[in-house]
mmCIF file of C-alpha atoms and ligand atoms in Angstrom:
data_model
loop_
_atom_site.group_PDB
_atom_site.id
_atom_site.type_symbol
_atom_site.label_atom_id
_atom_site.label_comp_id
_atom_site.label_asym_id
_atom_site.label_seq_id
_atom_site.Cartn_x
_atom_site.Cartn_y
_atom_site.Cartn_z
ATOM 1 C CA MET A 877 -16.299 -10.828 3.060
ATOM 2 C CA LYS A 878 -13.201 -10.002 1.035
ATOM 3 C CA THR A 879 -14.057 -7.437 -1.622
ATOM 4 C CA THR A 880 -10.620 -6.673 -3.011
ATOM 5 C CA LYS A 881 -8.014 -8.710 -4.856
ATOM 6 C CA ILE A 882 -5.226 -7.242 -2.700
ATOM 7 C CA GLU A 883 -4.016 -10.266 -0.680
ATOM 8 C CA TRP A 884 -3.107 -8.462 2.535
ATOM 9 C CA THR A 885 -6.315 -6.539 3.121
ATOM 10 C CA ASP A 886 -10.032 -7.289 2.893
ATOM 11 C CA LYS A 887 -11.663 -4.030 1.827
ATOM 12 C CA THR A 888 -10.686 -0.816 0.108
ATOM 13 C CA TRP A 889 -11.942 2.693 0.809
ATOM 14 C CA ASN A 890 -11.230 5.482 -1.653
ATOM 15 C CA PRO A 891 -12.122 8.954 -0.338
ATOM 16 C CA ILE A 892 -9.523 10.230 -2.839
ATOM 17 C CA THR A 893 -8.940 9.047 -6.388
ATOM 18 C CA GLY A 894 -6.284 9.972 -8.925
ATOM 19 C CA CYS A 895 -2.620 10.715 -8.408
ATOM 20 C CA THR A 896 0.663 11.819 -9.992
ATOM 21 C CA LYS A 897 3.780 9.708 -10.381
ATOM 22 C CA ILE A 898 6.564 10.176 -7.874
ATOM 23 C CA SER A 899 8.599 6.980 -7.759
ATOM 24 C CA ALA A 900 10.127 4.321 -10.016
ATOM 25 C CA GLY A 901 7.358 1.942 -8.964
ATOM 26 C CA CYS A 902 4.711 4.338 -10.328
ATOM 27 C CA ALA A 903 5.702 3.751 -13.975
ATOM 28 C CA ASN A 904 3.083 1.037 -14.498
ATOM 29 C CA CYS A 905 0.691 2.282 -11.796
ATOM 30 C CA TYR A 906 -2.064 -0.264 -11.115
ATOM 31 C CA ALA A 907 -4.520 2.487 -10.119
ATOM 32 C CA GLU A 908 -4.036 4.298 -13.423
ATOM 33 C CA VAL A 909 -4.746 1.095 -15.375
ATOM 34 C CA MET A 910 -7.864 0.461 -13.250
ATOM 35 C CA PHE A 911 -8.988 4.044 -13.866
ATOM 36 C CA LYS A 912 -9.051 3.542 -17.608
ATOM 37 C CA ARG A 913 -11.262 0.467 -17.165
ATOM 38 C CA LEU A 914 -13.614 2.132 -14.689
ATOM 39 C CA GLN A 915 -13.881 5.244 -16.840
ATOM 40 C CA ALA A 916 -14.732 3.086 -19.849
ATOM 41 C CA MET A 917 -17.452 1.482 -17.691
ATOM 42 C CA LYS A 918 -18.784 5.067 -17.151
ATOM 43 C CA GLN A 919 -18.445 4.865 -13.359
ATOM 44 C CA ASP A 920 -19.278 8.353 -12.097
ATOM 45 C CA LYS A 921 -16.599 8.348 -9.398
ATOM 46 C CA TYR A 922 -13.879 8.002 -12.031
ATOM 47 C CA LYS A 923 -15.189 10.549 -14.556
ATOM 48 C CA ASN A 924 -12.263 12.929 -13.843
ATOM 49 C CA GLY A 925 -9.792 10.328 -15.025
ATOM 50 C CA PHE A 926 -6.554 10.096 -13.075
ATOM 51 C CA THR A 927 -6.804 13.726 -11.902
ATOM 52 C CA LEU A 928 -6.642 13.910 -8.111
ATOM 53 C CA THR A 929 -10.213 14.169 -6.796
ATOM 54 C CA MET A 930 -11.591 14.240 -3.239
ATOM 55 C CA HIS A 931 -14.887 12.475 -2.567
ATOM 56 C CA ASN A 932 -16.717 13.955 0.423
ATOM 57 C CA ASP A 933 -19.658 11.672 -0.288
ATOM 58 C CA VAL A 934 -17.763 8.494 0.683
ATOM 59 C CA LEU A 935 -16.131 9.857 3.836
ATOM 60 C CA ASP A 936 -18.690 8.064 6.005
ATOM 61 C CA GLU A 937 -18.646 4.774 4.068
ATOM 62 C CA PRO A 938 -16.778 2.720 6.734
ATOM 63 C CA ILE A 939 -19.255 3.924 9.390
ATOM 64 C CA LYS A 940 -21.907 1.889 7.557
ATOM 65 C CA TRP A 941 -19.774 -1.273 7.718
ATOM 66 C CA LYS A 942 -20.725 -2.739 11.070
ATOM 67 C CA LYS A 943 -18.652 -5.924 10.785
ATOM 68 C CA PRO A 944 -14.928 -5.403 11.496
ATOM 69 C CA HIS A 945 -12.723 -5.099 8.422
ATOM 70 C CA THR A 946 -9.098 -4.501 7.547
ATOM 71 C CA ILE A 947 -9.409 -1.581 5.168
ATOM 72 C CA PHE A 948 -6.820 -0.348 2.698
ATOM 73 C CA VAL A 949 -7.176 3.447 2.443
ATOM 74 C CA CYS A 950 -6.762 5.042 -1.002
ATOM 75 C CA SER A 951 -5.899 2.070 -3.190
ATOM 76 C CA MET A 952 -6.577 4.430 -6.124
ATOM 77 C CA SER A 953 -4.474 7.354 -4.906
ATOM 78 C CA ASP A 954 -2.027 8.474 -2.210
ATOM 79 C CA LEU A 955 -3.643 10.028 0.887
ATOM 80 C CA PHE A 956 -0.598 12.211 1.510
ATOM 81 C CA HIS A 957 -0.404 13.558 -2.038
ATOM 82 C CA GLU A 958 0.791 17.186 -1.921
ATOM 83 C CA ASN A 959 -2.552 18.426 -3.328
ATOM 84 C CA VAL A 960 -4.672 16.843 -0.592
ATOM 85 C CA PRO A 961 -5.276 19.598 2.006
ATOM 86 C CA PHE A 962 -4.600 18.631 5.617
ATOM 87 C CA VAL A 963 -8.207 19.583 6.443
ATOM 88 C CA PHE A 964 -9.396 16.800 4.149
ATOM 89 C CA ILE A 965 -6.976 14.317 5.741
ATOM 90 C CA ASP A 966 -8.445 15.443 9.099
ATOM 91 C CA LYS A 967 -11.860 14.258 7.889
ATOM 92 C CA VAL A 968 -10.417 10.872 6.866
ATOM 93 C CA MET A 969 -8.847 10.538 10.329
ATOM 94 C CA GLU A 970 -12.146 11.473 12.013
ATOM 95 C CA THR A 971 -13.864 8.570 10.250
ATOM 96 C CA ILE A 972 -11.011 6.229 11.221
ATOM 97 C CA LYS A 973 -11.207 7.302 14.872
ATOM 98 C CA SER A 974 -14.987 6.916 14.935
ATOM 99 C CA THR A 975 -14.872 3.303 13.685
ATOM 100 C CA PRO A 976 -12.680 1.376 16.144
ATOM 101 C CA GLN A 977 -14.187 -1.902 14.892
ATOM 102 C CA HIS A 978 -11.959 -1.592 11.790
ATOM 103 C CA ASN A 979 -8.227 -1.521 11.201
ATOM 104 C CA TYR A 980 -7.014 0.815 8.465
ATOM 105 C CA GLN A 981 -3.907 0.386 6.331
ATOM 106 C CA ILE A 982 -2.525 3.655 4.984
ATOM 107 C CA LEU A 983 0.311 3.280 2.498
ATOM 108 C CA THR A 984 2.134 6.249 1.001
ATOM 109 C CA LYS A 985 5.103 7.169 -1.131
ATOM 110 C CA ARG A 986 4.922 10.711 0.338
ATOM 111 C CA ALA A 987 6.527 9.726 3.637
ATOM 112 C CA SER A 988 7.789 13.196 4.538
ATOM 113 C CA ARG A 989 4.315 14.687 4.095
ATOM 114 C CA MET A 990 2.813 11.930 6.247
ATOM 115 C CA ALA A 991 5.368 12.757 8.964
ATOM 116 C CA GLU A 992 4.613 16.480 8.607
ATOM 117 C CA TYR A 993 0.872 15.809 8.943
ATOM 118 C CA PHE A 994 1.275 13.754 12.107
ATOM 119 C CA SER A 995 3.863 16.100 13.650
ATOM 120 C CA ASP A 996 1.145 17.832 15.693
ATOM 121 C CA LYS A 997 -1.677 15.275 15.566
ATOM 122 C CA SER A 998 -2.293 11.951 17.223
ATOM 123 C CA ILE A 999 -2.317 8.829 15.083
ATOM 124 C CA PRO A 1000 -5.564 6.842 15.405
ATOM 125 C CA GLU A 1001 -5.063 3.631 17.391
ATOM 126 C CA ASN A 1002 -6.526 1.626 14.519
ATOM 127 C CA ALA A 1003 -4.397 3.181 11.736
ATOM 128 C CA TRP A 1004 -1.502 1.119 10.414
ATOM 129 C CA LEU A 1005 0.987 3.311 8.574
ATOM 130 C CA GLY A 1006 3.211 2.154 5.737
ATOM 131 C CA VAL A 1007 5.612 3.418 3.083
ATOM 132 C CA THR A 1008 6.560 1.983 -0.302
ATOM 133 C CA VAL A 1009 10.191 1.041 -0.804
ATOM 134 C CA ASP A 1010 10.683 -0.002 -4.415
ATOM 135 C CA ILE A 1011 14.317 0.979 -5.063
ATOM 136 C CA ALA A 1012 17.286 1.448 -2.742
ATOM 137 C CA SER A 1013 17.154 5.252 -2.840
ATOM 138 C CA SER A 1014 13.598 5.180 -1.454
ATOM 139 C CA LYS A 1015 14.793 3.589 1.820
ATOM 140 C CA SER A 1016 14.942 7.110 3.294
ATOM 141 C CA ARG A 1017 11.138 6.883 3.580
ATOM 142 C CA ILE A 1018 11.580 4.260 6.306
ATOM 143 C CA ASP A 1019 13.144 6.848 8.635
ATOM 144 C CA PHE A 1020 10.086 9.105 8.398
ATOM 145 C CA LEU A 1021 7.877 6.110 9.241
ATOM 146 C CA ARG A 1022 10.045 4.780 12.055
ATOM 147 C CA ASN A 1023 9.608 7.966 14.071
ATOM 148 C CA LEU A 1024 5.802 7.812 14.008
ATOM 149 C CA ASN A 1025 3.861 6.295 16.865
ATOM 150 C CA ALA A 1026 1.532 4.022 14.855
ATOM 151 C CA PRO A 1027 0.303 0.668 16.241
ATOM 152 C CA ILE A 1028 1.638 -1.134 13.151
ATOM 153 C CA LYS A 1029 4.325 0.213 10.833
ATOM 154 C CA PHE A 1030 4.838 -1.551 7.554
ATOM 155 C CA LEU A 1031 6.778 -1.481 4.288
ATOM 156 C CA SER A 1032 5.473 -2.386 0.876
ATOM 157 C CA CYS A 1033 8.415 -3.404 -1.294
ATOM 158 C CA GLU A 1034 6.272 -3.741 -4.374
ATOM 159 C CA PRO A 1035 7.006 -3.662 -7.169
ATOM 160 C CA LEU A 1036 10.497 -4.563 -6.015
ATOM 161 C CA LEU A 1037 12.736 -3.192 -8.759
ATOM 162 C CA GLU A 1038 16.254 -3.723 -7.456
ATOM 163 C CA ASP A 1039 18.269 -5.087 -4.567
ATOM 164 C CA LEU A 1040 17.570 -2.902 -1.527
ATOM 165 C CA GLY A 1041 20.887 -3.760 0.163
ATOM 166 C CA ASP A 1042 21.136 -3.384 3.942
ATOM 167 C CA MET A 1043 17.941 -2.304 5.661
ATOM 168 C CA ASN A 1044 17.342 -0.898 9.124
ATOM 169 C CA LEU A 1045 14.013 -2.463 10.109
ATOM 170 C CA ASP A 1046 14.104 -1.248 13.694
ATOM 171 C CA GLY A 1047 10.500 -0.438 14.669
ATOM 172 C CA ILE A 1048 9.056 -1.933 11.464
ATOM 173 C CA ASP A 1049 6.426 -4.595 12.206
ATOM 174 C CA TRP A 1050 5.639 -5.924 8.770
ATOM 175 C CA VAL A 1051 7.349 -6.147 5.374
ATOM 176 C CA ILE A 1052 5.406 -6.976 2.195
ATOM 177 C CA VAL A 1053 7.286 -7.912 -0.969
ATOM 178 C CA GLY A 1054 5.950 -8.478 -4.462
ATOM 179 C CA GLY A 1055 6.933 -8.439 -8.107
ATOM 180 C CA GLU A 1056 5.295 -6.404 -10.818
ATOM 181 C CA SER A 1057 2.576 -7.753 -13.077
ATOM 182 C CA GLY A 1058 1.155 -6.666 -16.419
ATOM 183 C CA VAL A 1059 2.494 -6.494 -19.950
ATOM 184 C CA ARG A 1060 5.138 -3.897 -19.110
ATOM 185 C CA ALA A 1061 6.225 -5.573 -15.859
ATOM 186 C CA ARG A 1062 9.861 -5.357 -14.888
ATOM 187 C CA PRO A 1063 11.593 -8.507 -13.563
ATOM 188 C CA MET A 1064 12.359 -9.159 -9.891
ATOM 189 C CA LYS A 1065 15.335 -11.357 -8.963
ATOM 190 C CA GLU A 1066 15.060 -14.074 -6.351
ATOM 191 C CA GLU A 1067 18.140 -12.833 -4.471
ATOM 192 C CA TRP A 1068 16.528 -9.402 -3.956
ATOM 193 C CA VAL A 1069 13.554 -11.111 -2.297
ATOM 194 C CA THR A 1070 15.721 -13.422 -0.182
ATOM 195 C CA ASN A 1071 17.801 -10.472 1.003
ATOM 196 C CA ILE A 1072 14.689 -8.769 2.430
ATOM 197 C CA LYS A 1073 13.314 -12.028 3.859
ATOM 198 C CA VAL A 1074 16.543 -12.786 5.741
ATOM 199 C CA GLN A 1075 16.789 -9.252 7.130
ATOM 200 C CA SER A 1076 13.095 -9.271 8.169
ATOM 201 C CA GLU A 1077 13.585 -12.555 10.036
ATOM 202 C CA LYS A 1078 16.776 -11.350 11.727
ATOM 203 C CA GLN A 1079 15.264 -8.044 12.799
ATOM 204 C CA GLY A 1080 11.865 -9.409 13.893
ATOM 205 C CA SER A 1081 9.568 -8.013 11.183
ATOM 206 C CA ALA A 1082 6.743 -10.238 9.874
ATOM 207 C CA PHE A 1083 7.496 -11.117 6.242
ATOM 208 C CA PHE A 1084 4.720 -11.382 3.650
ATOM 209 C CA PHE A 1085 5.570 -12.483 0.122
ATOM 210 C CA LYS A 1086 2.679 -11.568 -2.128
ATOM 211 C CA GLN A 1087 3.637 -12.849 -5.566
ATOM 212 C CA TRP A 1088 6.370 -13.184 -8.174
ATOM 213 C CA GLY A 1089 4.282 -11.305 -10.716
ATOM 214 C CA THR A 1090 4.805 -11.568 -14.450
ATOM 215 C CA TRP A 1091 8.405 -12.783 -14.119
ATOM 216 C CA GLY A 1092 8.905 -16.110 -12.336
ATOM 217 C CA SER A 1093 11.581 -16.958 -9.786
ATOM 218 C CA ASP A 1094 13.370 -18.636 -12.724
ATOM 219 C CA GLY A 1095 13.464 -15.321 -14.630
ATOM 220 C CA ILE A 1096 10.901 -16.464 -17.198
ATOM 221 C CA LYS A 1097 7.981 -14.262 -18.220
ATOM 222 C CA ARG A 1098 4.599 -15.978 -17.996
ATOM 223 C CA ASN A 1099 1.141 -15.690 -16.455
ATOM 224 C CA LYS A 1100 1.371 -14.326 -12.891
ATOM 225 C CA LYS A 1101 -0.888 -17.072 -11.536
ATOM 226 C CA ALA A 1102 1.480 -19.701 -12.909
ATOM 227 C CA ASN A 1103 4.431 -17.900 -11.295
ATOM 228 C CA GLY A 1104 2.639 -18.042 -7.940
ATOM 229 C CA LYS A 1105 3.898 -16.989 -4.532
ATOM 230 C CA LEU A 1106 6.273 -19.702 -3.368
ATOM 231 C CA ILE A 1107 9.830 -19.156 -2.233
ATOM 232 C CA ASN A 1108 11.697 -22.466 -2.407
ATOM 233 C CA GLY A 1109 8.357 -24.302 -2.332
ATOM 234 C CA LYS A 1110 6.922 -22.456 0.676
ATOM 235 C CA VAL A 1111 4.362 -19.691 1.223
ATOM 236 C CA TYR A 1112 5.540 -16.838 3.455
ATOM 237 C CA GLN A 1113 2.580 -14.657 4.349
ATOM 238 C CA ALA A 1114 3.029 -13.625 7.971
ATOM 239 C CA MET A 1115 0.828 -10.877 9.390
ATOM 240 C CA PRO A 1116 1.942 -8.451 12.120
ATOM 241 C CA THR A 1117 0.681 -8.854 15.667
ATOM 242 C CA LEU A 1118 -0.907 -5.932 17.445
HETATM 243 S S1 SF4 B 1283 1.806 6.927 -5.763
HETATM 244 FE FE1 SF4 B 1283 0.606 5.036 -6.099
HETATM 245 S S2 SF4 B 1283 -1.328 5.738 -6.980
HETATM 246 FE FE2 SF4 B 1283 0.135 7.421 -7.167
HETATM 247 S S3 SF4 B 1283 0.989 7.186 -9.236
HETATM 248 FE FE3 SF4 B 1283 2.356 6.139 -7.795
HETATM 249 S S4 SF4 B 1283 1.674 4.005 -7.803
HETATM 250 FE FE4 SF4 B 1283 0.026 5.256 -8.697
#
């Protein structure tokens, strides 16, 4: 059963919560907004606010899920945050390795730290690794990812904040694109999306368009549901093949 609203995954697992901003896309961080709500609901796990916190008590959570799931790791943080000790990441990887019935999606903006972590460790066969590319200057993260031996390597271009220009997608299996939502959302232009779609198709990466967000393809601000997820009347939500 799908227990998250994130379209390209079906479960979330948060052994770490809280973060600090590192990228243009962090300005209206979804996790930070969610934190305020969860804190107001007095949920114990979120009592520290957005301060980075490790949760040893949920490290074995996926072991209890017997049915196979596609699990997004750390939707409320960044696993490779500089304050997460490698020994804690080791524990996360142990759980991933011990649950081959699941696939795990690990997305980071700290691409160099992810590469450093895996420089002397094997990547679990069920761990998909991804980096966020929200502005053109963050394309350097792709090079750190490309050199890693993960079964699936993916990009999340969300929120897409400017034209990314030419992209080298060699070795990249999957590209997700989406616009920002919320009251402070920044607009995304249709030509920025088309540029990535065309390059993904040419270079053989599966292309997944999540949503326009608060700004429609026509450049008008309205409800994100009304703006939808069509590009020229079609849904593009390809998944990578293992
Ligand atoms: S890296 Fe992710 S979780 Fe951390 S502040 Fe940025 S958007 Fe939020």
